[in-house]
Amino acid sequence: MRDVLKIGGQEVNSRLLLGTGKFSSNKLIPEVVKSSGARVVTVALRRVDLDYEEENIAAYVPKDCILMPNTSGARNAQEAVRIARLARAAGCGNWVKIEVINDNRYLLPDNNETIKATEILAAEGFVVLPYMSPDLMSAKRLAEAGAAAVMPLGAPIGSNRGLKTKEMVRILIEEVPLPIIVDAGIGRPSEAAEAMEMGAAAVLVNTAIATAGDPVAMGRAFGLAVEAGRAAYLAGPGETVDYARASSPLTGFLRD
Amino acid sequence: MSYYDLIEKYSSFDFDGFFDRLTDQDIKRIISKNRLGELDYLALISPRAEGHLEEMAGKANRLTMQYYGRVILLFTPLYLANYCVNHCLYCGFQVHNSLERKKLTLSEVEREAEIIASTGLKHILILTGESRRESPVSYISDCVGVLKRYFTSISIEVYPLEEDEYRELNSSGVDGLTMYQEVYDRDSYAFHHPAGPKSNYRYRLEAPERGCRAGMRTVTVGALLGLHNWRTEAFFSGLHAGFLQDSFPDVEVGMSPPRMRPHLGGFEPRVRVSDRNLVQYMLAFRLFMPRGGITVSTRERSDLRDNLIRLGATKMSAGVCTAVGRTAGDSTAQFEISDRRSVAEMSGAIYSLGYQPVYKDWQMII
């Protein structure tokens, strides 16, 4: 059977989603898209500048990619909804990553406001991918509200600290009937592979690629890691145990 | 609780004694901490920490990269009016200076907006002197009405307002507030502001809180370096930013460390703040507030500004004119700038350092 990621009814041919906020030059974006194989690219509407083509970040996203504007800067559901509508009106398409943050120290998302915004935007026909703190009840409510996928954080945005929320993300993967995309915190390709081995549908990476010494090479490394992790998940990893097997079976005496 | 209450707690604090007791080991331990407390921050602006600037710079660079990436936000100021009733000893606009007084008409504001917008900038900071008669809130609001057709983010650096007035400006399109306390030391404040409404220390000190409550998205505070002991001023500026961030977690709080520049009236700074001092202040602030904005203005030399990009700066002005209107000439200017590069030149310099100049980082949503 073909292994296809479907979000909002649309096939997505890469399980690596790319963020764009921190590159040293917008010109790197198409190169990293190419090297990483990413097909979904998120761009903050606050950075989209339709008046100035040369500095307009959205213009650097290859046309054959899905452009996913995000609501960076929104402090509540109402602001997120306004930003999403402005993005659609500006021709950025139907997809939206909801990001509602009102904590400037850790940049942790506000799940309650995110659920409210998801409900409104899904009803308006948006393909909604909400960024959230991994919490089962919130994820279920996002699913009920019409989210197309759920994007729990692995660690605080930009921290490159890896899958700190691993156990919670694992519960979402098991319990939520939507693609689970690990967004934020992944700092190394090995951590992206780890998320994929667990059964995450995809990962979204920005800081780890954008601030790498060679972003294009790092994009390629992430692309390979995501593929490897997915292949391992599909292959069904062998059992892992913390102890050695006893050489004489403990139940070997049973004969009948 | 307001910041006034917090600052009062330090009224009899023995800064020199605290500095004297610090060891190199203390500084190293603090640099390696994940989250710094108030006194950790103070330790990093101590004379002892001057021997650890390179270690601080390494961490500041990493933290800035983590939170902001390789980008610098560009903006430019627009002086709307220079009428002022204050007596600030150090300011070119003060009431006793015989300076050409001017206030832009709305059509002049529009012309200025066209010129600035043609450089690609989308963030603008508008300024006035303190004159409720010549530049009342209604005038500022009218100017914002013109400017929002050209810019996606409008900040104000004007006299302190009431919360309702901030709310009014916020709903007319202002999303950012910059408010320099100028000097946090009370005696020095009284000396430098002998008369006029600005002599009210507490009203100014609490203005950023009123702005936050009124819905401002970004709030920037700071002291004018050169008026008093820079270490304690840096401490109280950083503490102010930290207090605002704790009290208003949804506001993007930043600081700016302006150093005094020559201006009409020729007031000599009381304290010399060296490049090394300025760098130490910025680095300590970055370690104290990893996510805090740091604005570096054209008061600083171009070579220094270029170097500060890697040390934690997040926002810079470019193509600056401190006169009331670009066509007015220097006779209405507040102070002399140092870095005279145009927006395009500044962009080129930022790119050459491996960073991206960002022209737009907010989308007005009102």
XYZ file of C-alpha atoms in Angstrom:
622
model
C 0.000 0.000 0.000
C 1.239 3.473 -0.846
C 2.265 5.481 2.196
C 0.620 8.848 1.647
C 0.172 11.749 4.023
C -3.193 13.395 3.477
C -4.073 16.687 5.125
C -7.397 18.363 4.490
C -8.033 15.935 1.643
C -4.795 16.906 -0.091
C -1.872 14.560 -0.643
C 1.416 15.882 0.688
C 4.492 14.230 -0.721
C 6.936 15.061 2.050
C 6.644 14.589 5.768
C 8.978 17.477 6.485
C 7.281 20.864 6.752
C 9.484 23.922 6.629
C 9.338 27.172 8.641
C 10.888 30.328 7.196
C 11.222 32.908 9.960
C 14.904 32.878 10.731
C 16.919 32.592 7.529
C 19.773 34.995 6.812
C 18.283 35.579 3.385
C 14.976 34.741 1.736
C 16.991 33.434 -1.202
C 17.848 30.382 0.886
C 14.200 29.321 1.078
C 13.872 27.786 -2.414
C 17.279 26.137 -2.046
C 16.306 24.547 1.271
C 12.940 23.484 -0.143
C 14.855 21.723 -2.897
C 17.460 20.071 -0.689
C 14.979 18.973 1.979
C 12.151 17.938 -0.317
C 9.647 19.882 1.828
C 6.276 20.453 0.150
C 4.537 22.549 2.787
C 6.158 25.843 3.746
C 4.863 28.087 6.491
C 5.268 31.860 6.366
C 4.179 34.400 8.986
C 1.623 36.782 7.513
C 3.297 39.535 9.546
C 6.310 39.112 7.240
C 4.396 38.930 3.956
C 4.905 42.197 2.101
C 2.919 42.364 -1.089
C 4.192 45.883 -1.836
C 7.838 44.912 -2.050
C 8.419 41.846 -4.185
C 12.167 41.702 -3.558
C 11.736 41.471 0.212
C 8.431 39.565 0.178
C 9.091 36.271 1.914
C 6.053 34.570 0.350
C 7.450 35.194 -3.147
C 10.378 32.895 -2.355
C 8.203 29.849 -1.692
C 8.230 27.712 -4.880
C 4.868 27.732 -6.640
C 4.499 23.954 -6.495
C 4.619 23.977 -2.679
C 1.655 24.440 -0.395
C 2.010 27.886 1.178
C 0.765 27.763 4.762
C 0.514 31.236 6.296
C 0.739 31.281 10.076
C -0.776 33.621 12.621
C 2.467 34.472 14.439
C 1.849 37.477 16.671
C -1.757 36.584 17.483
C -2.436 36.918 21.209
C -5.960 35.495 21.190
C -8.453 33.686 18.968
C -9.877 36.887 17.570
C -6.490 38.124 16.347
C -5.652 34.716 14.884
C -8.930 34.698 12.964
C -8.308 38.200 11.609
C -4.799 37.308 10.507
C -6.001 34.132 8.791
C -8.680 36.034 6.912
C -6.183 38.717 5.860
C -3.854 35.982 4.623
C -6.543 34.400 2.507
C -7.604 37.784 1.166
C -3.968 38.456 0.256
C -3.950 35.361 -1.929
C -2.027 33.077 0.417
C -4.457 30.199 -0.068
C -6.622 28.153 2.180
C -4.223 26.583 4.599
C -3.431 28.187 7.908
C -1.237 27.312 10.833
C -2.822 28.749 13.945
C -0.352 30.076 16.440
C -1.778 31.875 19.468
C 0.845 32.911 21.975
C 0.462 35.252 24.886
C 3.533 34.228 26.806
C 6.631 36.027 25.588
C 9.031 34.243 27.926
C 8.610 30.649 26.759
C 6.445 31.239 23.697
C 4.077 28.469 24.713
C 0.763 28.345 22.861
C -2.624 29.030 24.410
C -4.653 25.885 23.718
C -8.026 27.361 24.689
C -7.759 30.293 22.307
C -6.354 27.992 19.635
C -9.428 25.752 19.875
C -11.734 28.772 19.504
C -9.877 30.024 16.432
C -9.824 26.547 14.905
C -13.577 26.233 15.211
C -14.216 29.559 13.511
C -11.719 29.095 10.693
C -12.572 25.464 9.955
C -16.213 26.532 9.593
C -15.056 29.141 7.064
C -13.414 26.473 4.942
C -9.796 26.868 5.979
C -7.524 23.837 6.253
C -6.502 24.442 9.839
C -3.289 23.155 11.402
C -3.147 24.324 15.008
C 0.118 24.584 16.940
C -0.498 23.446 20.514
C 0.893 22.261 23.816
C 0.540 18.470 23.812
C -2.524 17.802 25.892
C -4.939 15.027 25.022
C -8.212 16.781 25.815
C -7.178 19.883 23.893
C -6.153 17.760 20.915
C -9.497 15.971 20.916
C -11.307 19.297 21.029
C -9.210 20.548 18.136
C -10.251 17.466 16.178
C -13.902 18.114 17.012
C -13.469 21.768 16.047
C -12.435 20.728 12.557
C -8.624 20.784 12.592
C -7.009 19.000 9.640
C -4.008 17.957 11.725
C -2.696 18.691 15.207
C 0.762 20.152 15.773
C 2.078 19.587 19.290
C 5.382 21.137 20.286
C 8.397 18.961 21.032
C 10.012 21.712 23.122
C 9.619 25.514 23.257
C 9.937 27.275 19.866
C 13.489 27.800 18.741
C 14.968 25.892 21.669
C 16.447 23.050 19.573
C 16.017 20.897 22.654
C 14.413 17.920 20.974
C 11.417 15.817 21.894
C 11.009 16.865 25.503
C 7.283 16.159 25.335
C 7.744 12.679 23.913
C 5.345 10.808 26.194
C 2.554 13.300 25.684
C 3.058 13.317 21.914
C 2.958 9.515 21.954
C -0.467 9.645 23.627
C -1.742 12.050 20.965
C -0.477 9.738 18.232
C -2.317 6.838 19.819
C -5.553 8.621 20.646
C -6.229 11.411 18.166
C -7.655 10.447 14.779
C -5.719 13.098 12.868
C -2.169 13.441 11.568
C 0.088 14.487 14.455
C 2.837 16.832 13.282
C 5.579 17.620 15.771
C 6.199 21.350 15.511
C 8.858 23.313 17.394
C 11.824 22.236 19.431
C 13.352 19.688 17.076
C 17.021 20.586 16.888
C 18.683 17.655 15.108
C 17.833 15.266 12.316
C 18.084 12.371 14.786
C 15.269 13.931 16.825
C 13.130 14.311 13.711
C 13.773 10.629 12.971
C 12.816 9.758 16.530
C 9.471 11.564 16.194
C 8.799 9.783 12.914
C 9.715 6.372 14.361
C 7.121 6.974 17.072
C 4.468 7.389 14.421
C 4.270 11.154 14.032
C 2.747 11.936 10.637
C 5.295 14.672 9.955
C 7.572 17.231 11.598
C 7.876 20.983 11.093
C 11.356 22.483 11.393
C 12.580 26.058 11.182
C 15.288 27.178 13.627
C 17.405 24.032 13.365
C 17.711 24.466 9.602
C 17.679 28.265 9.323
C 20.394 28.840 11.904
C 22.624 25.916 10.891
C 26.087 26.658 9.526
C 24.927 25.413 6.120
C 21.113 25.572 5.993
C 20.895 23.888 2.595
C 22.930 20.869 3.740
C 21.002 20.740 7.007
C 17.732 20.792 5.067
C 18.893 17.734 3.162
C 19.882 16.008 6.402
C 16.426 16.633 7.867
C 14.743 15.386 4.700
C 16.706 12.130 4.887
C 16.082 11.723 8.618
C 12.339 12.172 8.219
C 12.277 9.580 5.447
C 14.378 7.164 7.489
C 12.196 7.621 10.567
C 9.042 7.040 8.576
C 10.492 3.931 6.905
C 11.460 2.583 10.325
C 7.976 3.208 11.673
C 6.445 1.374 8.714
C 8.927 -1.473 9.073
C 7.809 -1.995 12.663
C 10.844 -1.659 14.907
C 11.824 -4.719 16.916
C 11.082 -4.977 20.577
C 13.488 -3.206 22.897
C 14.281 -4.519 26.358
C 16.318 -3.110 29.214
C 17.872 -6.411 30.248
C 19.608 -9.392 28.688
C 17.567 -12.487 27.786
C 18.078 -15.357 30.219
C 19.947 -18.095 28.290
C 17.880 -20.824 29.912
C 14.219 -20.008 29.404
C 12.434 -19.439 32.695
C 9.471 -21.496 31.499
C 11.554 -24.233 29.802
C 10.387 -26.823 32.301
C 6.869 -26.715 30.997
C 6.406 -29.893 28.948
C 2.659 -30.452 28.673
C 2.070 46.626 42.148
C 3.711 49.032 39.739
C 7.349 49.309 38.769
C 7.552 52.255 41.132
C 7.095 49.845 44.076
C 9.799 47.527 42.776
C 12.296 50.333 42.197
C 11.602 51.634 45.725
C 12.829 48.332 47.132
C 16.274 49.172 45.839
C 16.335 52.705 47.264
C 18.876 51.826 49.951
C 20.587 48.958 48.157
C 24.369 49.008 48.448
C 25.396 48.645 44.804
C 29.098 49.223 45.422
C 29.155 46.660 48.212
C 27.393 44.136 46.001
C 29.865 44.741 43.170
C 32.849 44.467 45.540
C 31.815 41.041 46.787
C 31.481 39.452 43.335
C 34.114 36.918 42.283
C 35.021 35.650 38.815
C 33.536 32.340 39.838
C 30.201 34.047 40.562
C 30.175 35.576 37.103
C 30.967 32.264 35.406
C 28.247 30.502 37.368
C 25.696 33.160 36.415
C 26.611 33.061 32.745
C 25.903 29.322 32.707
C 22.494 29.622 34.381
C 19.361 28.978 32.378
C 17.341 31.748 33.905
C 18.790 34.819 35.570
C 17.322 36.622 38.555
C 17.490 40.366 39.169
C 20.752 40.214 41.093
C 22.284 37.867 38.508
C 21.601 40.551 35.938
C 23.137 43.180 38.198
C 26.216 40.997 38.599
C 26.656 40.879 34.827
C 26.777 44.677 34.616
C 29.354 44.866 37.407
C 32.997 45.898 36.916
C 33.913 42.286 37.718
C 31.946 40.972 34.731
C 33.966 43.190 32.346
C 36.556 40.420 32.283
C 33.984 37.969 30.925
C 32.575 39.834 27.928
C 33.622 37.205 25.385
C 31.826 34.402 27.266
C 28.773 36.611 27.648
C 28.910 37.476 23.944
C 28.967 33.805 22.958
C 25.862 33.089 24.953
C 24.121 36.295 23.851
C 24.762 35.375 20.234
C 23.307 31.877 20.714
C 20.233 33.114 22.567
C 19.498 35.788 19.992
C 19.884 33.263 17.201
C 17.490 30.919 18.989
C 14.739 33.465 19.473
C 15.189 35.770 16.517
C 17.261 33.888 13.959
C 19.450 35.773 11.505
C 17.220 38.798 11.104
C 17.267 42.493 12.003
C 14.060 44.522 11.877
C 14.441 47.951 10.298
C 12.406 51.057 11.074
C 12.749 54.788 10.885
C 11.563 57.638 13.091
C 9.377 60.492 11.879
C 9.366 63.667 13.954
C 5.881 65.157 13.748
C 6.443 68.215 15.943
C 9.101 69.761 18.169
C 6.992 72.074 20.325
C 7.864 71.337 23.943
C 7.050 72.769 27.344
C 9.689 70.808 29.249
C 13.000 72.008 30.609
C 15.134 68.874 30.188
C 18.717 70.081 30.513
C 20.051 67.608 27.950
C 17.495 67.955 25.135
C 17.599 70.064 21.987
C 13.815 70.499 22.018
C 13.594 72.001 25.515
C 11.510 75.134 25.923
C 14.402 77.561 26.452
C 16.280 76.613 23.313
C 15.746 79.000 20.453
C 15.014 76.396 17.879
C 12.740 76.733 14.888
C 9.452 75.216 16.094
C 7.438 73.262 13.629
C 4.610 70.819 13.377
C 3.832 68.831 10.261
C 0.487 69.385 8.581
C -1.393 66.264 7.521
C -0.407 66.810 3.910
C 3.236 67.120 4.993
C 2.824 63.891 6.960
C 1.543 62.271 3.788
C 4.539 63.523 1.791
C 6.925 62.224 4.443
C 5.103 58.896 4.430
C 5.487 58.608 0.665
C 9.230 59.311 0.870
C 9.808 56.829 3.697
C 7.562 54.142 2.227
C 9.463 54.381 -1.067
C 12.476 52.909 0.768
C 10.424 49.787 1.512
C 10.127 50.325 5.267
C 6.844 49.261 6.881
C 7.609 50.091 10.505
C 7.621 53.693 11.628
C 8.164 55.400 14.974
C 6.494 58.792 15.337
C 7.729 61.402 17.770
C 6.628 64.697 19.210
C 7.857 66.984 21.962
C 5.630 67.460 24.976
C 2.977 69.981 24.123
C -0.610 69.048 24.692
C -1.597 72.281 22.982
C 0.446 71.927 19.768
C 0.521 68.134 19.467
C -2.494 66.780 21.361
C -3.571 63.155 21.183
C -6.149 64.074 18.531
C -3.348 65.443 16.309
C -1.259 62.283 16.789
C -4.324 60.197 15.994
C -4.972 62.196 12.805
C -1.372 61.634 11.716
C -1.753 57.898 12.379
C -4.819 57.953 10.141
C -2.587 59.108 7.278
C 0.384 56.909 8.103
C -1.506 53.644 8.313
C -2.133 53.812 4.594
C 1.642 53.424 4.141
C 2.908 51.429 7.133
C 1.879 48.170 8.783
C 3.276 48.987 12.210
C 3.193 52.396 13.892
C 4.883 53.094 17.221
C 4.836 56.274 19.259
C 7.526 58.036 21.243
C 5.603 60.932 22.722
C 4.924 62.427 26.153
C 3.328 60.077 28.726
C -0.401 59.614 28.285
C -3.358 58.378 30.271
C -4.435 54.784 29.750
C -7.559 55.865 27.848
C -5.442 57.992 25.550
C -3.152 55.047 24.824
C -6.255 52.978 24.140
C -7.529 55.624 21.746
C -4.256 55.651 19.831
C -4.095 51.862 19.889
C -7.502 51.618 18.296
C -6.550 54.226 15.706
C -3.604 52.065 14.579
C -0.696 52.476 17.009
C 0.711 49.117 18.096
C 4.000 50.107 19.755
C 5.111 52.409 22.552
C 8.618 53.634 23.304
C 9.078 55.477 26.577
C 12.494 56.416 27.881
C 12.558 57.172 31.566
C 15.765 59.083 30.636
C 17.188 58.573 34.128
C 15.934 56.168 36.800
C 17.870 57.714 39.690
C 15.399 60.037 41.402
C 17.783 62.805 42.393
C 19.360 62.870 38.991
C 15.892 62.867 37.412
C 14.917 65.895 39.482
C 18.149 67.657 38.516
C 17.740 67.038 34.798
C 14.002 67.839 34.732
C 13.728 70.945 36.908
C 10.303 72.055 35.670
C 7.426 71.215 33.352
C 5.175 68.163 33.337
C 8.133 65.862 32.786
C 9.361 66.622 36.282
C 6.744 64.108 37.481
C 8.985 61.048 37.828
C 6.324 58.524 38.744
C 3.847 59.508 36.031
C 6.491 58.865 33.401
C 7.764 55.699 35.068
C 4.330 54.118 35.008
C 3.454 55.157 31.456
C 4.645 51.868 29.895
C 2.321 49.965 32.241
C -0.588 52.122 31.116
C 0.373 51.424 27.501
C 0.485 47.670 28.114
C -2.929 47.736 29.753
C -4.260 49.728 26.812
C -3.337 46.966 24.347
C 0.054 47.982 22.927
C 1.797 45.002 21.318
C 5.377 46.171 21.720
C 6.751 48.345 24.485
C 10.327 49.599 24.640
C 11.926 51.231 27.672
C 15.369 52.514 28.589
C 17.559 55.182 30.113
C 19.453 57.887 28.253
C 23.035 56.829 28.945
C 25.260 59.659 30.070
C 23.030 61.298 32.659
C 23.934 59.096 35.623
C 25.974 56.034 36.662
C 25.446 53.739 33.690
C 25.560 50.505 35.702
C 22.643 51.339 37.952
C 20.755 52.921 35.047
C 21.279 49.768 32.970
C 20.101 47.742 35.944
C 16.885 49.691 36.399
C 16.190 49.731 32.655
C 16.542 45.952 32.446
C 14.537 45.467 35.603
C 11.828 47.670 34.131
C 11.679 45.514 31.010
C 11.616 42.352 33.132
C 8.854 43.740 35.329
C 6.742 44.608 32.287
C 7.300 41.178 30.757
C 6.256 39.448 33.971
C 3.205 41.660 34.388
C 2.138 41.633 30.731
C 3.269 38.330 29.211
C 1.449 38.984 25.932
C 3.412 42.191 25.213
C 6.709 42.094 23.322
C 8.948 44.041 25.679
C 12.254 45.500 24.628
C 14.884 47.980 25.686
C 17.017 50.498 23.925
C 20.339 51.819 25.263
C 20.695 55.298 23.703
C 23.891 57.203 24.480
C 23.857 60.980 24.547
C 24.729 62.777 21.324
C 25.673 66.401 20.675
C 22.637 68.667 20.374
C 21.617 72.315 20.523
C 22.369 73.738 23.965
C 25.628 71.842 24.286
C 24.868 70.022 27.550
C 27.818 67.799 28.376
C 27.060 64.232 29.489
C 27.826 63.797 33.186
C 29.083 60.277 32.637
C 31.075 58.834 29.776
C 29.721 55.482 28.616
C 32.297 53.649 26.510
C 31.678 51.168 23.711
C 32.799 48.448 26.103
C 30.245 49.600 28.680
C 27.481 49.666 26.081
C 28.350 46.156 24.925
C 28.408 44.849 28.492
C 24.959 46.311 29.092
C 23.510 44.756 25.947
C 25.017 41.343 26.635
C 23.842 41.306 30.251
C 20.344 42.269 29.144
C 20.268 39.523 26.529
C 21.233 36.918 29.123
C 18.646 38.326 31.538
C 15.878 38.544 28.930
C 16.657 36.096 26.121
C 13.527 37.069 24.226
C 13.650 40.840 24.892
C 13.996 43.207 21.957
C 17.121 45.391 21.753
C 16.932 48.504 19.592
C 20.142 50.216 18.469
C 19.657 53.655 16.976
C 21.687 55.752 14.570
C 23.098 57.606 17.552
C 25.793 54.952 17.326
C 28.544 54.803 14.717
C 28.061 52.556 11.714
C 31.035 50.301 12.530
C 29.816 49.788 16.085
C 26.248 49.115 14.950
C 27.497 46.492 12.526
C 29.328 44.737 15.339
C 26.304 44.881 17.659
C 24.236 42.830 15.223
C 25.931 39.647 16.365
C 25.682 40.600 20.033
C 21.941 40.656 20.473
C 20.526 43.671 18.601
C 17.143 42.879 17.061
C 15.949 46.188 15.726
C 17.719 49.107 14.075
C 16.758 52.435 12.649
C 17.952 53.459 9.206
C 17.629 56.437 6.882
C 17.137 58.613 9.929
C 16.272 62.287 10.130
C 15.762 63.896 13.565
C 14.344 67.132 12.144
C 10.632 67.797 11.806
C 10.191 66.607 8.250
C 12.855 65.649 5.763
C 12.513 68.893 3.894
C 12.805 71.132 6.962
C 16.576 71.049 7.282
C 18.582 70.628 10.459
C 17.280 73.793 12.114
C 14.493 71.764 13.762
C 16.577 68.740 14.762
C 16.653 67.163 18.227
C 20.207 65.827 18.062
C 22.919 64.865 15.595
C 22.910 61.319 14.353
C 26.061 59.309 13.831
C 25.162 56.569 11.358
C 23.867 58.365 8.276
C 23.394 55.334 6.064
C 20.271 55.086 3.927
C 17.864 52.175 4.248
C 19.375 50.522 1.172
C 22.928 50.962 2.473
C 21.937 49.605 5.876
C 20.275 46.622 4.238
C 23.377 45.895 2.228
C 25.516 46.026 5.358
C 23.173 43.647 7.222
C 23.186 41.187 4.351
C 26.970 41.304 4.172
C 27.103 40.264 7.831
C 25.021 37.169 7.099
C 21.767 38.560 8.422
C 18.498 39.476 6.760
C 17.088 42.993 7.057
C 13.363 42.658 7.696
C 11.147 45.525 6.556
C 7.850 44.144 7.723
C 7.238 42.179 10.888
C 3.708 43.095 11.743
C 0.427 43.246 9.895
C -1.979 45.811 11.243
C -5.189 43.919 12.019
C -7.548 46.636 13.242
